[in-house]
């Protein structure tokens, strides 16, 4: 009520605060202004949209947006008010009005709006698109950037308007003017007699008055807004990088929804490769990468793209190569020019060799038949004369080999064009660079593929045998575990697909083997008073190994089920309990402390609490997990009785079973360091006390969170 009373205050800040408050707390019921007058919230804001102060007008439109977010249905008259506000003198008002028009385009897209050019009316979505496009000519950079960015979400606009955004041509009088030939053709097809009263028999000299201009009605001629005409062209030519970047993003988003528009916009995105701002260039490259399924580079477009290979920024160069690997090239000449440009780029930037090799690999996969016609020229072969064999370690030769061997995967006729030395080169490169050279399908000429079904059966049988071994008594388990580890190591060397799972199970069985060794150690048969540090030293080393291996199993493999994570954390709990028992056994009865070591038990209880939180939030609590959860309660109840704690903890360590089952496909977290290399011919020099920048190039696979990566 206080806010309503203060709406007529003379100070604009008071009116703004009152309108702001009303938009957030008012209901849909009418607001009582005076005893004789009540208005709805929308009517109230409609009245204040014509306030003399621009800050109040801005708050009005912002409040209407707030009402929309709260679920109020906005009246159509507010759309007309927002359209009028587009010419407001205050830029924040214009920006808020654009947002309100954008909201109407999504809430009432099919509503028909009257138009001079189309008597039947146009959809509100198209009208809103035209209104927002007109704001690209605004004097404020913020308004222009906001308008261009909002265009990206208007997906249901008619294609005629989308096509017009890339063309600056305007139709005269809002109507298309037909040429003389078009009008004559229509009369002929309509059956009219073209020999009477036509342009052909007027007696005039040819071309004196060839084109007849139809004079429009003076009442129909009016000054028209450019609207959507060339809006993206103007946005991409804007002096501010924010507007240009927003234009690129909007074109990319709309092109993803319309294949025909994507083909039309390719030229404009390629032209932005020449932008003076690095971020804009990179944005246009990544946008084209998202549209790669629609892109088919012509020779004129490719010239601009290849120029970016010489950019001073490595990130831009890598992005251009990735784009070339994704897109298709229209002709064989385009592919040839691209290969030559990449080979030249390899000589100029030798540290970019991995990126260039990967690009040529993808080009070979996508242009197999183009590559087949270029093989003699790329390998410099001759039908009659012998040519020298290239250096197998030459980066340029590796690049050409990656191109040809990947193309041969889809075009087997390439093998007949290869010289004799390529067999040895293939075998060497396949072993040294397996991520570049594919496994060939030609069994007679090159290596053969492994039979995946045989390996799959072998892996399944090995896993089944492992489950049976884990259920055996500890006394008979050691030899069987060693046999299972050998089987998984053999599977790891046989097939790359099963390698992560096999390596995971090998490491788990090693942990299980260490647990059996610790449980069967003779230390447990010796009274605590007779325990010495020499007897416990080997167990302390096993504790460290169990901790390290369990962390590796949990964090170096992705795809683990929640039950597997629980098992790995249980291994750490068992290792921690072993560590606590060893610490207590090293204290003889003569040196028993009067107080419980809270630090020793506190860290163990903290691990149990974290395990309980993880189990309750991720999986069902079965009977075995209940024993672990009860362990925490037992320790907290008997924390003052050391002997009871030792008995409870030792019983838990010696008897708790550990099992695992692998159902998902696992992936190994892997990092390959490319630069800096291990043995450099020229050592890096630096001055004492000063920092030295070192370029690090690495390929990291299967990492969920890149913030966890550390260079050591």
XYZ file of C-alpha atoms in Angstrom:
712
model
C 0.000 0.000 0.000
C 2.876 2.359 0.772
C 4.394 1.714 -2.654
C 1.087 2.501 -4.353
C 0.738 5.768 -2.433
C 4.241 6.868 -3.433
C 3.754 6.241 -7.165
C 2.942 9.929 -7.696
C 6.074 11.118 -5.921
C 8.008 13.848 -7.696
C 11.358 12.108 -7.366
C 12.111 9.501 -10.027
C 14.033 7.177 -7.652
C 10.973 6.842 -5.429
C 8.746 5.987 -8.393
C 11.340 3.480 -9.668
C 11.582 1.753 -6.296
C 7.790 1.576 -5.962
C 7.366 0.030 -9.424
C 10.225 -2.372 -8.741
C 8.593 -3.515 -5.496
C 5.124 -3.869 -7.031
C 6.443 -6.077 -9.843
C 7.864 -8.536 -7.309
C 5.108 -8.779 -4.731
C 1.870 -7.932 -6.545
C -0.695 -10.592 -7.361
C -2.937 -10.840 -10.413
C -5.814 -9.090 -8.604
C -6.565 -5.393 -9.370
C -4.630 -2.782 -7.447
C -6.711 -0.143 -5.669
C -5.203 3.236 -6.503
C -7.941 5.351 -4.961
C -11.285 4.621 -3.404
C -12.949 5.001 -6.796
C -10.285 3.598 -9.105
C -8.683 0.178 -9.434
C -6.325 -1.069 -12.122
C -4.591 -4.333 -12.918
C -0.790 -4.487 -12.548
C -0.372 -4.523 -16.325
C -2.543 -1.431 -16.731
C -0.536 0.313 -14.047
C 2.764 -0.360 -15.800
C 1.204 0.609 -19.128
C 0.388 4.039 -17.702
C 3.903 4.570 -16.392
C 5.500 3.499 -19.698
C 4.988 7.114 -20.857
C 6.634 8.648 -17.783
C 8.730 11.734 -18.465
C 11.828 10.288 -16.773
C 13.736 7.652 -18.799
C 14.817 5.767 -15.675
C 11.191 5.194 -14.751
C 10.417 3.994 -18.270
C 13.324 1.556 -18.057
C 12.066 0.181 -14.735
C 8.591 -0.236 -16.257
C 9.866 -2.535 -19.000
C 12.145 -4.385 -16.594
C 9.181 -4.869 -14.259
C 7.090 -6.248 -17.121
C 9.827 -8.785 -17.755
C 9.726 -9.684 -14.058
C 5.950 -10.182 -14.227
C 6.432 -12.476 -17.212
C 8.937 -14.547 -15.244
C 6.436 -14.809 -12.402
C 3.816 -16.263 -14.766
C 1.687 -13.241 -15.637
C 0.258 -13.166 -19.168
C 1.206 -9.883 -20.856
C -1.387 -7.959 -22.881
C -0.708 -7.379 -26.555
C -0.926 -3.611 -26.116
C 2.384 -3.813 -24.253
C 3.974 -5.173 -27.436
C 2.908 -2.006 -29.244
C 4.287 0.101 -26.391
C 7.608 -1.732 -26.637
C 7.744 -1.128 -30.387
C 7.250 2.609 -29.790
C 9.953 2.542 -27.105
C 12.505 1.317 -29.665
C 12.906 4.963 -30.700
C 13.358 6.189 -27.124
C 16.248 8.600 -26.470
C 17.550 6.555 -23.542
C 19.570 3.459 -24.499
C 18.599 1.394 -21.447
C 14.934 1.899 -22.313
C 15.555 0.690 -25.853
C 17.451 -2.317 -24.538
C 14.622 -3.272 -22.154
C 12.076 -2.789 -24.961
C 14.016 -5.190 -27.178
C 13.872 -7.814 -24.440
C 10.105 -7.355 -24.086
C 9.591 -7.745 -27.846
C 11.722 -10.893 -27.712
C 9.468 -12.264 -24.944
C 6.340 -11.655 -27.056
C 7.960 -13.430 -30.017
C 8.140 -16.598 -27.905
C 4.832 -16.342 -26.064
C 2.614 -15.390 -29.052
C 4.607 -16.326 -32.174
C 1.603 -17.159 -34.385
C -0.418 -13.991 -33.719
C -0.969 -12.004 -36.943
C 0.231 -8.403 -37.096
C -1.156 -5.976 -39.677
C 1.339 -4.897 -42.325
C 1.252 -2.472 -45.280
C 3.061 -4.887 -47.588
C 0.920 -7.888 -46.628
C -2.771 -7.123 -46.059
C -3.369 -10.534 -44.516
C -0.782 -9.742 -41.841
C 2.462 -11.372 -40.798
C 3.189 -13.609 -37.780
C 4.335 -11.827 -34.660
C 7.541 -13.873 -34.759
C 8.465 -12.328 -38.123
C 7.411 -8.854 -37.028
C 9.479 -9.102 -33.845
C 12.426 -10.331 -35.896
C 12.155 -7.261 -38.162
C 11.823 -4.914 -35.181
C 14.874 -6.363 -33.456
C 16.832 -6.301 -36.726
C 16.113 -2.598 -37.093
C 17.954 -1.946 -33.835
C 21.247 -3.055 -35.408
C 21.421 0.521 -36.728
C 21.210 1.916 -33.197
C 23.800 4.445 -32.081
C 24.579 2.511 -28.876
C 26.956 -0.424 -29.025
C 25.192 -2.182 -26.124
C 21.835 -2.013 -27.910
C 23.310 -3.280 -31.168
C 25.077 -6.174 -29.442
C 21.928 -7.084 -27.483
C 19.739 -6.998 -30.580
C 22.097 -9.158 -32.632
C 22.511 -11.703 -29.834
C 18.718 -12.083 -29.390
C 18.274 -12.951 -33.059
C 19.945 -16.304 -32.463
C 16.976 -17.673 -30.498
C 14.300 -16.820 -33.102
C 14.440 -20.176 -34.862
C 10.968 -20.184 -36.425
C 11.401 -17.100 -38.572
C 10.439 -17.531 -42.238
C 13.309 -18.318 -44.574
C 12.544 -15.247 -46.714
C 13.471 -13.014 -43.791
C 16.555 -15.070 -42.961
C 17.716 -14.826 -46.538
C 17.183 -11.059 -46.480
C 19.519 -10.672 -43.473
C 22.461 -11.554 -45.721
C 21.486 -9.178 -48.563
C 21.404 -5.361 -48.499
C 19.065 -5.014 -51.518
C 15.742 -3.324 -50.843
C 12.535 -3.724 -52.873
C 11.099 -0.484 -54.220
C 7.810 0.590 -52.589
C 7.818 -2.646 -50.642
C 7.033 -4.572 -53.833
C 9.220 -6.440 -56.242
C 9.574 -4.697 -59.641
C 9.408 -7.132 -62.546
C 11.593 -6.723 -65.582
C 10.235 -6.170 -69.094
C 10.978 -9.788 -70.107
C 9.178 -11.139 -67.033
C 6.063 -9.083 -67.773
C 6.091 -10.087 -71.495
C 6.462 -13.738 -70.504
C 3.479 -13.489 -68.160
C 1.321 -11.948 -70.899
C 2.345 -14.671 -73.329
C 1.626 -17.476 -70.882
C -1.673 -15.809 -70.002
C -2.844 -15.963 -73.643
C -2.852 -12.225 -74.315
C -2.337 -10.993 -77.921
C 1.170 -9.590 -77.918
C 0.809 -8.190 -81.476
C -1.581 -5.425 -80.430
C -0.659 -2.493 -78.250
C 2.604 -4.032 -77.022
C 6.107 -2.775 -76.869
C 6.976 -4.709 -80.053
C 4.839 -2.627 -82.426
C 5.060 0.912 -81.046
C 7.364 2.088 -83.844
C 10.045 3.112 -81.350
C 13.684 2.244 -81.892
C 14.863 -0.843 -80.012
C 16.190 -0.055 -76.513
C 14.819 3.539 -76.560
C 12.165 2.613 -74.053
C 12.827 -1.055 -73.495
C 11.862 -1.186 -69.837
C 8.468 0.125 -68.926
C 8.328 1.534 -65.443
C 5.047 1.135 -63.646
C 4.387 4.244 -61.624
C 3.204 3.309 -58.140
C 0.302 4.960 -56.452
C 1.418 8.008 -54.487
C -0.605 6.861 -51.489
C 1.342 3.571 -51.354
C 4.808 5.149 -51.401
C 6.277 5.630 -47.936
C 9.653 5.730 -46.247
C 10.374 2.156 -45.193
C 12.682 0.867 -42.479
C 15.498 -1.360 -43.667
C 14.310 -3.994 -41.187
C 15.994 -7.348 -41.731
C 17.767 -6.288 -44.943
C 21.469 -6.997 -44.547
C 21.314 -7.020 -40.747
C 24.034 -9.655 -40.380
C 26.175 -7.948 -43.006
C 26.055 -4.734 -40.963
C 26.672 -6.646 -37.726
C 29.779 -8.348 -39.140
C 31.074 -4.988 -40.371
C 30.486 -3.202 -37.063
C 33.387 -1.292 -35.540
C 32.992 -3.018 -32.148
C 34.155 -6.594 -31.667
C 31.255 -7.315 -29.277
C 28.732 -6.746 -32.081
C 30.761 -8.759 -34.586
C 31.117 -11.683 -32.174
C 27.382 -11.578 -31.419
C 26.661 -11.599 -35.161
C 28.825 -14.685 -35.656
C 27.111 -16.495 -32.771
C 23.639 -15.658 -34.091
C 24.467 -16.781 -37.628
C 25.849 -20.047 -36.261
C 22.776 -20.725 -34.127
C 20.286 -19.950 -36.912
C 22.329 -21.901 -39.469
C 22.195 -24.979 -37.242
C 18.401 -24.854 -37.569
C 18.312 -24.275 -41.338
C 20.640 -26.068 -43.771
C 19.886 -23.687 -46.636
C 20.726 -20.663 -44.503
C 23.929 -22.418 -43.386
C 25.098 -22.718 -46.978
C 24.321 -19.049 -47.641
C 26.155 -17.854 -44.522
C 29.363 -19.815 -45.111
C 30.879 -17.020 -47.212
C 30.295 -14.451 -44.484
C 31.771 -16.619 -41.739
C 34.826 -17.350 -43.876
C 35.305 -13.609 -44.480
C 35.525 -13.110 -40.709
C 38.738 -15.157 -40.720
C 40.400 -11.886 -41.784
C 39.187 -9.953 -38.733
C 41.821 -7.917 -36.925
C 40.767 -9.215 -33.478
C 42.018 -12.661 -32.572
C 38.953 -13.627 -30.508
C 36.642 -12.820 -33.421
C 38.736 -14.924 -35.800
C 38.686 -17.826 -33.385
C 34.926 -17.467 -32.894
C 34.266 -17.614 -36.639
C 36.454 -20.731 -36.943
C 34.688 -22.567 -34.130
C 31.285 -21.509 -35.509
C 32.105 -22.987 -38.903
C 33.275 -26.103 -37.107
C 29.788 -26.484 -35.626
C 28.331 -26.190 -39.143
C 30.767 -28.662 -40.711
C 28.006 -30.980 -41.931
C 26.702 -28.166 -44.172
C 30.088 -26.820 -45.305
C 31.611 -27.752 -48.651
C 34.578 -25.459 -49.258
C 35.039 -23.938 -52.699
C 38.408 -22.809 -53.993
C 37.811 -19.104 -53.268
C 36.704 -19.883 -49.714
C 39.621 -22.245 -49.184
C 42.157 -19.542 -50.055
C 40.950 -17.471 -47.109
C 40.961 -20.475 -44.777
C 44.487 -21.541 -45.718
C 45.795 -18.037 -45.060
C 44.916 -18.527 -41.383
C 47.371 -21.426 -41.168
C 50.108 -18.772 -40.895
C 48.471 -17.009 -37.942
C 50.881 -16.101 -35.154
C 48.585 -17.673 -32.524
C 48.956 -21.435 -32.202
C 45.372 -21.814 -30.951
C 44.058 -20.247 -34.170
C 46.283 -22.472 -36.307
C 45.172 -25.610 -34.471
C 41.515 -24.588 -34.786
C 41.851 -24.035 -38.556
C 43.414 -27.480 -38.975
C 40.628 -29.033 -36.940
C 38.097 -27.231 -39.157
C 39.770 -28.572 -42.312
C 39.596 -32.072 -40.867
C 35.849 -31.765 -40.239
C 34.723 -30.142 -43.504
C 34.502 -31.435 -47.061
C 36.411 -29.995 -50.017
C 34.560 -29.546 -53.278
C 37.285 -30.497 -55.787
C 40.503 -32.438 -56.087
C 42.386 -29.177 -56.658
C 41.149 -27.968 -53.251
C 42.528 -31.070 -51.568
C 45.851 -30.733 -53.368
C 46.177 -27.088 -52.341
C 45.288 -27.977 -48.743
C 47.904 -30.754 -48.556
C 50.618 -28.488 -49.968
C 49.658 -25.706 -47.533
C 49.801 -28.117 -44.576
C 53.201 -29.480 -45.632
C 54.504 -25.930 -45.953
C 52.991 -25.147 -42.568
C 54.813 -28.163 -41.100
C 58.151 -26.738 -42.183
C 57.323 -23.304 -40.829
C 55.929 -24.540 -37.501
C 57.603 -27.899 -36.715
C 56.125 -27.936 -33.179
C 52.621 -28.191 -34.695
C 53.392 -31.596 -36.212
C 50.784 -33.523 -34.181
C 48.006 -31.130 -35.175
C 49.012 -31.242 -38.854
C 49.241 -35.041 -38.873
C 45.803 -35.343 -37.291
C 44.355 -32.913 -39.862
C 45.754 -34.926 -42.781
C 44.456 -38.112 -41.196
C 40.897 -36.700 -41.161
C 41.285 -35.342 -44.703
C 42.252 -38.814 -45.898
C 39.198 -40.374 -44.280
C 36.793 -37.890 -45.889
C 38.373 -37.594 -49.356
C 39.461 -41.134 -50.202
C 38.877 -40.933 -53.958
C 40.510 -37.522 -54.296
C 43.574 -38.899 -52.514
C 43.758 -41.911 -54.838
C 44.365 -39.641 -57.821
C 47.042 -37.695 -55.942
C 49.081 -40.683 -54.703
C 51.710 -40.664 -57.524
C 52.283 -36.950 -57.091
C 52.454 -37.051 -53.294
C 54.845 -40.020 -53.153
C 56.796 -38.795 -56.234
C 56.617 -42.180 -57.971
C 57.334 -42.910 -61.649
C 56.026 -45.785 -63.781
C 59.446 -46.494 -65.344
C 62.192 -45.026 -63.172
C 63.105 -45.964 -59.638
C 62.866 -43.121 -57.126
C 64.758 -42.869 -53.831
C 62.982 -44.119 -50.719
C 61.991 -41.230 -48.407
C 63.213 -40.980 -44.833
C 60.724 -42.837 -42.681
C 61.207 -40.368 -39.798
C 60.696 -37.281 -41.937
C 57.658 -35.365 -40.547
C 56.480 -34.540 -44.087
C 56.597 -38.214 -45.083
C 54.673 -39.178 -41.925
C 52.030 -36.570 -42.829
C 51.642 -37.967 -46.360
C 51.552 -41.531 -45.016
C 48.766 -40.606 -42.559
C 46.779 -39.084 -45.445
C 47.228 -42.063 -47.796
C 46.759 -44.920 -45.316
C 43.577 -43.413 -43.884
C 42.229 -42.872 -47.406
C 43.087 -46.474 -48.305
C 40.788 -47.648 -45.535
C 37.773 -46.613 -47.686
C 39.351 -46.951 -51.143
C 41.194 -50.266 -51.560
C 42.433 -49.353 -55.063
C 45.058 -47.105 -53.456
C 47.106 -50.164 -52.426
C 47.894 -50.968 -56.051
C 49.412 -47.479 -56.490
C 51.813 -47.731 -53.560
C 55.526 -48.522 -54.074
C 57.065 -51.616 -52.513
C 58.697 -49.860 -49.547
C 55.346 -48.700 -48.128
C 54.751 -52.116 -46.535
C 57.753 -51.708 -44.242
C 56.854 -48.076 -43.616
C 53.298 -49.053 -42.698
C 54.422 -51.644 -40.150
C 56.861 -49.206 -38.537
C 54.431 -46.272 -38.440
C 51.581 -48.492 -37.253
C 53.655 -49.531 -34.230
C 55.112 -46.089 -33.475
C 52.055 -43.909 -34.271
C 48.944 -46.104 -33.852
C 46.689 -43.060 -33.324
C 47.511 -41.838 -36.860
C 47.835 -45.024 -38.917
C 44.694 -47.217 -38.994
C 44.584 -50.988 -38.907
C 44.480 -51.988 -42.569
C 41.798 -54.236 -44.036
C 44.158 -55.729 -46.613
C 45.303 -58.893 -44.869
C 47.560 -60.062 -47.701
C 49.469 -56.828 -48.055
C 49.538 -55.635 -44.473
C 48.865 -56.823 -40.931
C 45.634 -58.587 -39.960
C 42.966 -57.619 -37.471
C 42.460 -59.472 -34.198
C 39.327 -61.525 -33.874
C 37.290 -59.489 -31.390
C 34.867 -62.319 -30.656
C 37.669 -64.631 -29.521
C 39.112 -61.982 -27.213
C 35.651 -61.195 -25.859
C 35.040 -64.858 -25.008
C 38.467 -65.144 -23.437
C 37.882 -62.010 -21.351
C 34.459 -63.240 -20.184
C 35.858 -66.607 -19.141
C 38.755 -64.937 -17.296
C 36.344 -62.673 -15.394
C 34.115 -65.642 -14.467
C 37.135 -67.546 -13.188
C 38.194 -64.485 -11.166
C 34.784 -64.395 -9.437
C 35.192 -68.043 -8.426
C 38.733 -67.429 -7.194
C 37.621 -64.564 -4.944
C 35.176 -66.921 -3.222
C 37.909 -69.468 -2.409
C 39.584 -69.693 1.046
C 42.620 -67.473 1.522
C 44.965 -70.443 1.811
C 44.220 -71.652 -1.752
C 43.777 -68.288 -3.385
C 47.315 -67.010 -4.046
C 48.244 -69.338 -6.942
C 44.871 -68.845 -8.643
C 45.182 -65.056 -8.404
C 48.587 -65.164 -10.109
C 47.054 -67.212 -12.919
C 44.217 -64.687 -13.344
C 46.696 -61.796 -13.435
C 48.633 -63.510 -16.255
C 45.411 -64.004 -18.232
C 44.442 -60.332 -17.921
C 47.945 -59.209 -18.864
C 47.697 -61.366 -21.981
C 44.302 -59.856 -22.854
C 45.772 -56.401 -22.381
C 48.420 -57.102 -25.034
C 45.939 -58.756 -27.414
C 43.225 -56.142 -27.829
C 43.186 -52.416 -27.153
C 39.429 -52.378 -26.553
C 39.696 -54.650 -23.467
C 43.002 -53.201 -22.294
C 41.627 -50.712 -19.673
C 39.358 -53.304 -18.027
C 42.103 -55.945 -18.046
C 44.622 -53.536 -16.530
C 42.074 -52.467 -13.897
C 41.417 -56.064 -12.837
C 45.160 -56.816 -12.729
C 45.726 -53.950 -10.320
C 42.714 -54.938 -8.215
C 43.933 -58.535 -7.934
C 47.345 -57.262 -6.841
C 45.611 -55.291 -4.071
C 43.633 -58.385 -3.093
C 46.843 -60.416 -3.046
C 48.489 -57.900 -0.700
C 45.478 -58.029 1.616
C 45.758 -61.830 1.806
C 49.475 -61.504 2.546
C 48.815 -58.971 5.317
C 46.057 -61.078 6.867
C 48.166 -64.211 6.886
C 51.273 -62.503 8.274
C 52.765 -64.088 11.390
C 52.588 -60.747 13.207
C 49.002 -61.526 14.213
C 50.056 -64.770 15.935
C 52.595 -62.944 18.134
C 51.404 -61.178 21.294
C 51.342 -57.404 21.067
C 53.980 -57.074 23.802
C 56.485 -59.033 21.662
C 55.864 -57.042 18.455
C 58.860 -55.120 17.117
C 59.401 -52.562 14.373
C 61.288 -55.071 12.189
C 58.287 -57.408 12.138
C 55.894 -54.611 11.177
C 58.034 -52.799 8.579
C 56.949 -55.013 5.661
C 53.289 -54.517 6.594
C 53.779 -50.769 6.679
C 55.096 -50.889 3.091
C 52.026 -52.911 2.109
C 49.786 -50.223 3.632
C 51.408 -47.598 1.393
C 51.024 -49.823 -1.702
C 47.360 -50.521 -0.930
C 46.617 -46.819 -0.503
C 48.380 -45.813 -3.731
C 46.861 -48.613 -5.820
C 43.333 -47.936 -4.556
C 43.640 -44.249 -5.485
C 44.907 -45.233 -8.936
C 41.993 -47.616 -9.424
C 39.425 -44.978 -8.449
C 40.755 -41.924 -10.245
C 42.642 -43.269 -13.274
C 39.686 -45.194 -14.700
C 36.381 -43.689 -15.827
C 33.142 -45.631 -16.128
C 33.223 -47.222 -12.671
C 29.904 -48.123 -11.076
C 29.096 -46.858 -7.580
C 29.579 -50.388 -6.184
C 33.122 -50.449 -7.598
C 33.918 -47.088 -5.994
C 32.627 -48.412 -2.658
C 34.924 -51.440 -2.946
C 37.976 -49.287 -3.687
C 37.242 -47.027 -0.733
C 36.810 -50.111 1.439
C 40.330 -51.169 0.453
C 41.586 -47.854 1.805
C 39.574 -48.350 5.016
C 41.163 -51.784 5.456
C 44.612 -50.351 4.773
C 43.969 -47.536 7.277
C 42.762 -50.017 9.888
C 45.953 -52.017 9.334
C 47.975 -48.845 9.844
C 46.160 -48.144 13.138
C 46.711 -51.713 14.369
C 50.425 -51.537 13.576
C 50.768 -48.251 15.456
C 49.056 -49.753 18.514
C 51.036 -53.002 18.435
C 54.319 -51.099 18.462
C 53.356 -49.637 21.857
C 54.275 -52.141 24.568
C 52.351 -52.582 27.771
C 54.974 -50.691 29.751
C 54.439 -47.605 27.602
C 50.663 -47.639 27.247
C 49.427 -44.046 27.173
C 47.052 -42.853 29.862
C 44.818 -41.195 27.240
C 43.564 -42.424 23.885
C 45.437 -41.047 20.864
C 42.597 -38.925 19.466
C 44.614 -37.910 16.408
C 45.144 -41.554 15.415
C 41.495 -42.504 15.815
C 40.153 -39.158 14.600
C 41.578 -39.542 11.076
C 40.207 -43.116 10.881
C 36.737 -42.013 12.039
C 36.770 -39.169 9.507
C 37.415 -41.674 6.713
C 34.517 -43.818 7.945
C 32.171 -40.797 8.024
C 33.047 -39.826 4.440
C 32.496 -43.422 3.342
C 29.082 -43.465 5.028
C 28.052 -40.210 3.287
C 29.143 -41.576 -0.088
C 27.352 -44.918 0.372
C 24.076 -43.379 1.532
C 24.010 -40.865 -1.345
C 25.047 -43.155 -4.223
C 23.954 -46.760 -3.623
C 21.805 -49.136 -1.590
C 23.161 -50.304 1.763
C 23.472 -54.097 1.782
C 24.428 -56.357 4.704
C 28.181 -56.140 4.082
C 28.120 -52.335 3.955
C 26.107 -52.282 7.185
C 29.054 -53.960 8.934
C 31.312 -51.094 7.899
C 28.777 -48.512 9.042
C 28.426 -50.330 12.406
C 32.202 -50.192 12.809
C 32.011 -46.422 13.186
C 29.411 -46.735 15.963
C 31.476 -49.388 17.770
C 34.612 -47.231 17.754
C 32.748 -44.141 18.969
C 31.107 -46.122 21.804
C 34.378 -47.711 23.018
C 36.761 -44.858 22.243
C 38.094 -44.873 25.842
C 38.834 -48.617 25.893
C 41.943 -49.312 23.819
C 41.868 -53.091 24.172
C 38.271 -53.300 22.980
C 39.045 -51.050 20.029
C 41.967 -53.261 19.003
C 39.796 -56.384 19.174
C 36.979 -54.836 17.092
C 39.332 -53.387 14.490
C 41.469 -56.528 14.169
C 38.402 -58.713 13.708
C 37.121 -56.360 10.990
C 40.465 -56.297 9.152
C 41.008 -60.068 9.181
C 37.479 -61.117 8.176
C 35.886 -58.482 5.908
C 35.581 -59.811 2.285
C 36.437 -57.763 -0.814
C 34.692 -58.437 -4.152
C 34.304 -56.531 -7.400
C 32.362 -56.823 -10.670
C 33.062 -54.951 -13.893
C 29.927 -54.416 -16.002
C 30.630 -51.097 -17.724
C 33.256 -50.384 -20.323
C 36.199 -48.720 -18.594
C 38.452 -46.018 -20.006
C 41.948 -45.259 -18.815
C 42.938 -41.674 -18.060
C 45.967 -41.137 -20.216
C 48.351 -38.260 -20.887
C 50.952 -38.165 -23.643
C 53.573 -35.451 -23.366
C 54.645 -34.156 -26.783
C 56.595 -31.061 -25.781
C 59.039 -30.587 -24.116
C 60.822 -33.781 -25.128
C 62.935 -35.857 -22.774
C 66.297 -35.363 -24.427
C 66.744 -31.969 -26.049
C 69.765 -31.227 -28.227
C 69.783 -27.628 -26.992
C 69.144 -27.291 -23.257
C 66.845 -24.594 -21.934
C 68.786 -21.707 -20.395
C 67.491 -19.485 -17.622
C 68.828 -16.950 -15.164
C 68.812 -17.658 -11.445
C 65.872 -16.000 -9.724
C 63.944 -15.439 -12.960
C 61.116 -17.508 -14.407
C 61.379 -19.384 -17.688
C 58.374 -20.058 -19.918
C 58.266 -23.626 -21.218
C 55.822 -24.666 -23.947
C 53.904 -27.759 -22.842
C 52.020 -29.758 -25.471
C 50.192 -32.865 -24.287
C 47.254 -35.042 -25.295
C 45.027 -35.877 -22.319
C 42.233 -38.429 -22.606
C 39.268 -39.376 -20.406
C 39.531 -36.571 -17.831
C 36.229 -35.393 -16.358
C 37.484 -32.197 -14.731
C 40.377 -30.364 -16.376
C 41.035 -28.425 -13.161
C 42.413 -31.673 -11.669
C 45.282 -31.724 -14.180
C 48.718 -30.978 -12.765
C 52.004 -30.727 -14.646
C 54.774 -32.336 -12.657
